[in-house]
């Protein structure tokens, strides 16, 4: 108890020396926990909205983990979290500014967490719209070009082409519009299961044959050959 009182009086009225280190570590851990955050969000039901700004999916866990790591390096730091989380901090820190610092960091993390979720929802909508555009027009066998998203592909027994420059030799591969649609949809869905960023489609040169159609993502390093 005396140690805790000395700790409080030492930093009263000043910015705690651990603030920036702790804040940066929390932000980095939250960035690195993107998959865990989105997995928990999906389990709660995609499209569900947070009940308010205080709602958190993993922020408290991130703060607890980083505080424990910081405390292991500096034994003078008090143990803060109990069964009730930050609601118990007021009893420990009511005499100085450290509680306000922790609340400030928590709010910054909550805002960043929400931005990750909002970006995920936007990308989900984009990918769902793209999948819809790929599978629509079944009766007329149209497939939207995955590279320019503007024109219908010309698909026949010998090649696939688009005015944007896409050209793939499909002779002897038996690629129909339905087959191509299924390939595109399966790759987009496969990527979407592990990453919320938008993938890109491109052509890769092949010395022995016509170019290959690829789907890739710079954020998660996803790469797959479609054709």
mmCIF file of C-alpha atoms in Angstrom:
data_model
loop_
_atom_site.group_PDB
_atom_site.id
_atom_site.type_symbol
_atom_site.label_atom_id
_atom_site.label_comp_id
_atom_site.label_asym_id
_atom_site.label_seq_id
_atom_site.Cartn_x
_atom_site.Cartn_y
_atom_site.Cartn_z
ATOM 1 C CA UNK A 1 0.000 0.000 0.000
ATOM 2 C CA UNK A 2 2.836 2.389 0.920
ATOM 3 C CA UNK A 3 4.515 1.559 -2.380
ATOM 4 C CA UNK A 4 1.301 2.396 -4.226
ATOM 5 C CA UNK A 5 1.020 5.728 -2.385
ATOM 6 C CA UNK A 6 4.620 6.609 -3.197
ATOM 7 C CA UNK A 7 3.935 5.711 -6.831
ATOM 8 C CA UNK A 8 0.915 8.044 -6.907
ATOM 9 C CA UNK A 9 2.713 10.981 -5.317
ATOM 10 C CA UNK A 10 5.692 10.566 -7.648
ATOM 11 C CA UNK A 11 3.661 11.258 -10.814
ATOM 12 C CA UNK A 12 0.870 13.464 -9.445
ATOM 13 C CA UNK A 13 0.262 16.460 -11.721
ATOM 14 C CA UNK A 14 2.609 15.185 -14.420
ATOM 15 C CA UNK A 15 2.382 12.977 -17.486
ATOM 16 C CA UNK A 16 3.345 9.444 -16.431
ATOM 17 C CA UNK A 17 6.656 8.430 -18.037
ATOM 18 C CA UNK A 18 5.133 5.187 -19.288
ATOM 19 C CA UNK A 19 2.320 6.896 -21.232
ATOM 20 C CA UNK A 20 3.806 6.989 -24.752
ATOM 21 C CA UNK A 21 5.458 3.582 -24.498
ATOM 22 C CA UNK A 22 2.232 2.014 -23.277
ATOM 23 C CA UNK A 23 0.087 3.838 -25.832
ATOM 24 C CA UNK A 24 2.302 2.818 -28.765
ATOM 25 C CA UNK A 25 2.431 -0.792 -27.597
ATOM 26 C CA UNK A 26 -1.340 -0.929 -27.245
ATOM 27 C CA UNK A 27 -1.863 0.532 -30.727
ATOM 28 C CA UNK A 28 0.617 -1.919 -32.250
ATOM 29 C CA UNK A 29 -0.948 -4.876 -30.452
ATOM 30 C CA UNK A 30 -4.411 -3.818 -31.618
ATOM 31 C CA UNK A 31 -3.130 -3.558 -35.203
ATOM 32 C CA UNK A 32 -1.572 -7.002 -34.862
ATOM 33 C CA UNK A 33 -4.821 -8.376 -33.426
ATOM 34 C CA UNK A 34 -6.899 -7.391 -36.455
ATOM 35 C CA UNK A 35 -7.741 -11.009 -37.302
ATOM 36 C CA UNK A 36 -8.744 -11.749 -33.708
ATOM 37 C CA UNK A 37 -10.925 -8.631 -33.621
ATOM 38 C CA UNK A 38 -12.702 -9.409 -36.882
ATOM 39 C CA UNK A 39 -13.126 -13.064 -35.952
ATOM 40 C CA UNK A 40 -14.845 -12.045 -32.715
ATOM 41 C CA UNK A 41 -16.923 -9.484 -34.586
ATOM 42 C CA UNK A 42 -18.036 -12.103 -37.134
ATOM 43 C CA UNK A 43 -18.968 -14.534 -34.367
ATOM 44 C CA UNK A 44 -21.271 -11.880 -32.910
ATOM 45 C CA UNK A 45 -22.968 -11.614 -36.275
ATOM 46 C CA UNK A 46 -21.721 -9.713 -39.291
ATOM 47 C CA UNK A 47 -23.475 -6.403 -39.749
ATOM 48 C CA UNK A 48 -24.362 -6.111 -36.071
ATOM 49 C CA UNK A 49 -23.737 -2.633 -34.748
ATOM 50 C CA UNK A 50 -21.952 -1.771 -31.538
ATOM 51 C CA UNK A 51 -24.322 -0.508 -28.860
ATOM 52 C CA UNK A 52 -22.284 2.620 -28.229
ATOM 53 C CA UNK A 53 -18.831 4.197 -28.085
ATOM 54 C CA UNK A 54 -17.989 2.321 -24.869
ATOM 55 C CA UNK A 55 -18.550 -1.071 -26.486
ATOM 56 C CA UNK A 56 -15.324 -2.970 -27.019
ATOM 57 C CA UNK A 57 -14.459 -6.263 -28.622
ATOM 58 C CA UNK A 58 -10.801 -6.660 -27.622
ATOM 59 C CA UNK A 59 -9.582 -3.245 -26.386
ATOM 60 C CA UNK A 60 -9.581 -4.172 -22.706
ATOM 61 C CA UNK A 61 -7.719 -7.407 -23.465
ATOM 62 C CA UNK A 62 -5.110 -5.455 -25.427
ATOM 63 C CA UNK A 63 -4.671 -2.951 -22.593
ATOM 64 C CA UNK A 64 -4.402 -5.684 -19.970
ATOM 65 C CA UNK A 65 -1.860 -7.653 -22.006
ATOM 66 C CA UNK A 66 0.345 -4.632 -22.631
ATOM 67 C CA UNK A 67 0.089 -3.383 -19.058
ATOM 68 C CA UNK A 68 1.201 -6.796 -17.782
ATOM 69 C CA UNK A 69 4.141 -6.707 -20.202
ATOM 70 C CA UNK A 70 5.050 -3.174 -19.080
ATOM 71 C CA UNK A 71 4.697 -4.099 -15.413
ATOM 72 C CA UNK A 72 7.078 -7.035 -15.865
ATOM 73 C CA UNK A 73 9.697 -4.502 -16.972
ATOM 74 C CA UNK A 74 8.935 -1.998 -14.201
ATOM 75 C CA UNK A 75 7.889 -3.560 -10.914
ATOM 76 C CA UNK A 76 6.987 -0.122 -9.534
ATOM 77 C CA UNK A 77 3.863 -0.062 -11.684
ATOM 78 C CA UNK A 78 0.753 -1.202 -9.810
ATOM 79 C CA UNK A 79 -1.502 -4.076 -10.792
ATOM 80 C CA UNK A 80 -4.563 -2.374 -12.188
ATOM 81 C CA UNK A 81 -7.068 -4.831 -13.548
ATOM 82 C CA UNK A 82 -9.316 -6.971 -11.456
ATOM 83 C CA UNK A 83 -12.465 -8.946 -12.257
ATOM 84 C CA UNK A 84 -14.297 -5.723 -13.120
ATOM 85 C CA UNK A 85 -11.594 -4.374 -15.422
ATOM 86 C CA UNK A 86 -11.102 -0.612 -15.554
ATOM 87 C CA UNK A 87 -14.082 0.038 -13.289
ATOM 88 C CA UNK A 88 -11.820 -0.768 -10.344
ATOM 89 C CA UNK A 89 -9.096 1.695 -11.322
ATOM 90 C CA UNK A 90 -10.756 4.660 -9.660
ATOM 91 C CA UNK A 91 -10.019 3.138 -6.251
ATOM 92 C CA UNK A 92 -6.325 2.923 -7.143
ATOM 93 C CA UNK A 93 -5.706 6.086 -9.121
ATOM 94 C CA UNK A 94 -8.224 8.662 -7.900
ATOM 95 C CA UNK A 95 -5.490 10.890 -6.445
ATOM 96 C CA UNK A 96 -3.540 11.576 -9.639
ATOM 97 C CA UNK A 97 -3.663 11.846 -13.414
ATOM 98 C CA UNK A 98 -2.858 8.275 -14.390
ATOM 99 C CA UNK A 99 -6.511 7.223 -14.576
ATOM 100 C CA UNK A 100 -7.193 10.050 -17.041
ATOM 101 C CA UNK A 101 -4.213 8.892 -19.107
ATOM 102 C CA UNK A 102 -5.518 5.320 -19.215
ATOM 103 C CA UNK A 103 -8.999 6.516 -20.168
ATOM 104 C CA UNK A 104 -7.487 8.664 -22.935
ATOM 105 C CA UNK A 105 -5.576 5.670 -24.309
ATOM 106 C CA UNK A 106 -8.672 3.477 -24.025
ATOM 107 C CA UNK A 107 -10.736 5.979 -26.028
ATOM 108 C CA UNK A 108 -8.067 6.156 -28.737
ATOM 109 C CA UNK A 109 -8.053 2.353 -28.989
ATOM 110 C CA UNK A 110 -11.854 2.195 -29.089
ATOM 111 C CA UNK A 111 -11.871 4.694 -31.956
ATOM 112 C CA UNK A 112 -9.232 2.706 -33.845
ATOM 113 C CA UNK A 113 -11.071 -0.560 -33.195
ATOM 114 C CA UNK A 114 -14.255 0.950 -34.621
ATOM 115 C CA UNK A 115 -12.371 2.164 -37.718
ATOM 116 C CA UNK A 116 -11.178 -1.413 -38.369
ATOM 117 C CA UNK A 117 -14.738 -2.715 -38.098
ATOM 118 C CA UNK A 118 -16.138 0.027 -40.331
ATOM 119 C CA UNK A 119 -13.463 -0.659 -42.958
ATOM 120 C CA UNK A 120 -14.299 -4.360 -42.770
ATOM 121 C CA UNK A 121 -17.999 -3.655 -43.301
ATOM 122 C CA UNK A 122 -17.265 -1.402 -46.294
ATOM 123 C CA UNK A 123 -15.059 -4.053 -47.869
ATOM 124 C CA UNK A 124 -17.643 -6.725 -47.155
ATOM 125 C CA UNK A 125 -20.198 -4.676 -49.060
ATOM 126 C CA UNK A 126 -17.765 -4.143 -51.927
ATOM 127 C CA UNK A 127 -16.942 -7.836 -52.215
ATOM 128 C CA UNK A 128 -20.575 -8.855 -51.956
ATOM 129 C CA UNK A 129 -21.440 -6.370 -54.688
ATOM 130 C CA UNK A 130 -18.639 -7.743 -56.821
ATOM 131 C CA UNK A 131 -19.774 -11.330 -56.283
ATOM 132 C CA UNK A 132 -23.300 -10.282 -57.201
ATOM 133 C CA UNK A 133 -22.035 -8.627 -60.374
ATOM 134 C CA UNK A 134 -20.111 -11.785 -61.254
ATOM 135 C CA UNK A 135 -23.043 -14.133 -60.813
ATOM 136 C CA UNK A 136 -25.789 -11.934 -62.223
ATOM 137 C CA UNK A 137 -26.878 -12.331 -65.836
ATOM 138 C CA UNK A 138 -26.776 -16.135 -65.729
ATOM 139 C CA UNK A 139 -29.301 -16.468 -68.533
ATOM 140 C CA UNK A 140 -27.198 -14.487 -70.988
ATOM 141 C CA UNK A 141 -23.943 -15.998 -69.732
ATOM 142 C CA UNK A 142 -22.291 -12.641 -68.959
ATOM 143 C CA UNK A 143 -19.299 -12.318 -66.649
ATOM 144 C CA UNK A 144 -18.000 -8.893 -65.611
ATOM 145 C CA UNK A 145 -14.281 -8.422 -66.212
ATOM 146 C CA UNK A 146 -12.481 -8.775 -62.845
ATOM 147 C CA UNK A 147 -9.757 -6.339 -63.915
ATOM 148 C CA UNK A 148 -11.695 -3.301 -65.150
ATOM 149 C CA UNK A 149 -15.145 -4.040 -63.612
ATOM 150 C CA UNK A 150 -16.620 -2.259 -66.627
ATOM 151 C CA UNK A 151 -17.185 -4.690 -69.497
ATOM 152 C CA UNK A 152 -18.575 -8.145 -70.038
ATOM 153 C CA UNK A 153 -15.911 -10.684 -70.922
ATOM 154 C CA UNK A 154 -15.869 -12.315 -74.337
ATOM 155 C CA UNK A 155 -15.733 -16.026 -73.527
ATOM 156 C CA UNK A 156 -15.478 -18.741 -76.140
ATOM 157 C CA UNK A 157 -13.823 -22.140 -76.566
ATOM 158 C CA UNK A 158 -10.466 -20.593 -77.517
ATOM 159 C CA UNK A 159 -9.938 -17.490 -75.386
ATOM 160 C CA UNK A 160 -11.255 -15.007 -72.839
ATOM 161 C CA UNK A 161 -10.843 -11.331 -73.645
ATOM 162 C CA UNK A 162 -11.868 -7.836 -72.629
ATOM 163 C CA UNK A 163 -11.381 -4.410 -74.277
ATOM 164 C CA UNK A 164 -9.325 -3.395 -71.223
ATOM 165 C CA UNK A 165 -6.523 -5.667 -72.402
ATOM 166 C CA UNK A 166 -7.273 -8.923 -70.637
ATOM 167 C CA UNK A 167 -6.586 -11.886 -72.917
ATOM 168 C CA UNK A 168 -6.198 -15.518 -71.859
ATOM 169 C CA UNK A 169 -5.850 -18.487 -74.170
ATOM 170 C CA UNK A 170 -8.255 -21.146 -72.923
ATOM 171 C CA UNK A 171 -8.019 -23.610 -75.809
ATOM 172 C CA UNK A 172 -8.318 -27.199 -74.587
ATOM 173 C CA UNK A 173 -9.320 -25.997 -71.082
ATOM 174 C CA UNK A 174 -13.077 -26.163 -71.574
ATOM 175 C CA UNK A 175 -13.687 -22.847 -69.774
ATOM 176 C CA UNK A 176 -17.288 -21.705 -69.974
ATOM 177 C CA UNK A 177 -18.910 -18.639 -68.449
ATOM 178 C CA UNK A 178 -20.286 -20.758 -65.616
ATOM 179 C CA UNK A 179 -16.893 -22.305 -64.885
ATOM 180 C CA UNK A 180 -15.199 -18.906 -64.840
ATOM 181 C CA UNK A 181 -17.908 -17.467 -62.590
ATOM 182 C CA UNK A 182 -17.403 -20.292 -60.103
ATOM 183 C CA UNK A 183 -13.627 -19.839 -60.127
ATOM 184 C CA UNK A 184 -13.881 -16.086 -59.529
ATOM 185 C CA UNK A 185 -16.474 -16.425 -56.806
ATOM 186 C CA UNK A 186 -14.584 -19.167 -54.958
ATOM 187 C CA UNK A 187 -11.300 -17.203 -54.942
ATOM 188 C CA UNK A 188 -12.952 -13.967 -53.799
ATOM 189 C CA UNK A 189 -14.787 -15.829 -51.031
ATOM 190 C CA UNK A 190 -11.623 -17.673 -49.988
ATOM 191 C CA UNK A 191 -9.744 -14.392 -49.606
ATOM 192 C CA UNK A 192 -12.660 -12.708 -47.847
ATOM 193 C CA UNK A 193 -12.654 -15.373 -45.114
ATOM 194 C CA UNK A 194 -9.224 -14.290 -43.906
ATOM 195 C CA UNK A 195 -8.867 -10.640 -44.887
ATOM 196 C CA UNK A 196 -11.130 -7.596 -45.115
ATOM 197 C CA UNK A 197 -9.019 -5.700 -47.684
ATOM 198 C CA UNK A 198 -9.920 -5.525 -51.355
ATOM 199 C CA UNK A 199 -8.033 -8.008 -53.553
ATOM 200 C CA UNK A 200 -6.802 -7.102 -57.033
ATOM 201 C CA UNK A 201 -6.804 -9.099 -60.255
ATOM 202 C CA UNK A 202 -3.884 -9.074 -62.658
ATOM 203 C CA UNK A 203 -2.239 -10.944 -65.511
ATOM 204 C CA UNK A 204 1.086 -12.690 -65.014
ATOM 205 C CA UNK A 205 3.306 -13.535 -67.956
ATOM 206 C CA UNK A 206 3.907 -17.188 -68.681
ATOM 207 C CA UNK A 207 6.831 -18.066 -70.944
ATOM 208 C CA UNK A 208 5.335 -21.411 -71.929
ATOM 209 C CA UNK A 209 1.747 -20.341 -72.510
ATOM 210 C CA UNK A 210 -0.661 -17.401 -72.386
ATOM 211 C CA UNK A 211 -0.754 -15.182 -69.279
ATOM 212 C CA UNK A 212 -2.359 -16.407 -66.078
ATOM 213 C CA UNK A 213 -5.151 -14.564 -64.326
ATOM 214 C CA UNK A 214 -4.173 -13.962 -60.669
ATOM 215 C CA UNK A 215 -5.936 -12.668 -57.600
ATOM 216 C CA UNK A 216 -3.722 -11.138 -54.912
ATOM 217 C CA UNK A 217 -3.744 -8.931 -51.837
ATOM 218 C CA UNK A 218 -0.834 -6.807 -50.588
ATOM 219 C CA UNK A 219 -2.276 -6.602 -47.080
ATOM 220 C CA UNK A 220 -2.419 -10.330 -46.287
ATOM 221 C CA UNK A 221 -0.095 -11.629 -49.071
ATOM 222 C CA UNK A 222 -2.898 -13.768 -50.481
ATOM 223 C CA UNK A 223 -2.090 -15.049 -53.986
ATOM 224 C CA UNK A 224 -3.910 -17.537 -56.153
ATOM 225 C CA UNK A 225 -3.996 -18.492 -59.827
ATOM 226 C CA UNK A 226 -7.520 -18.440 -61.241
ATOM 227 C CA UNK A 227 -6.650 -19.463 -64.798
#
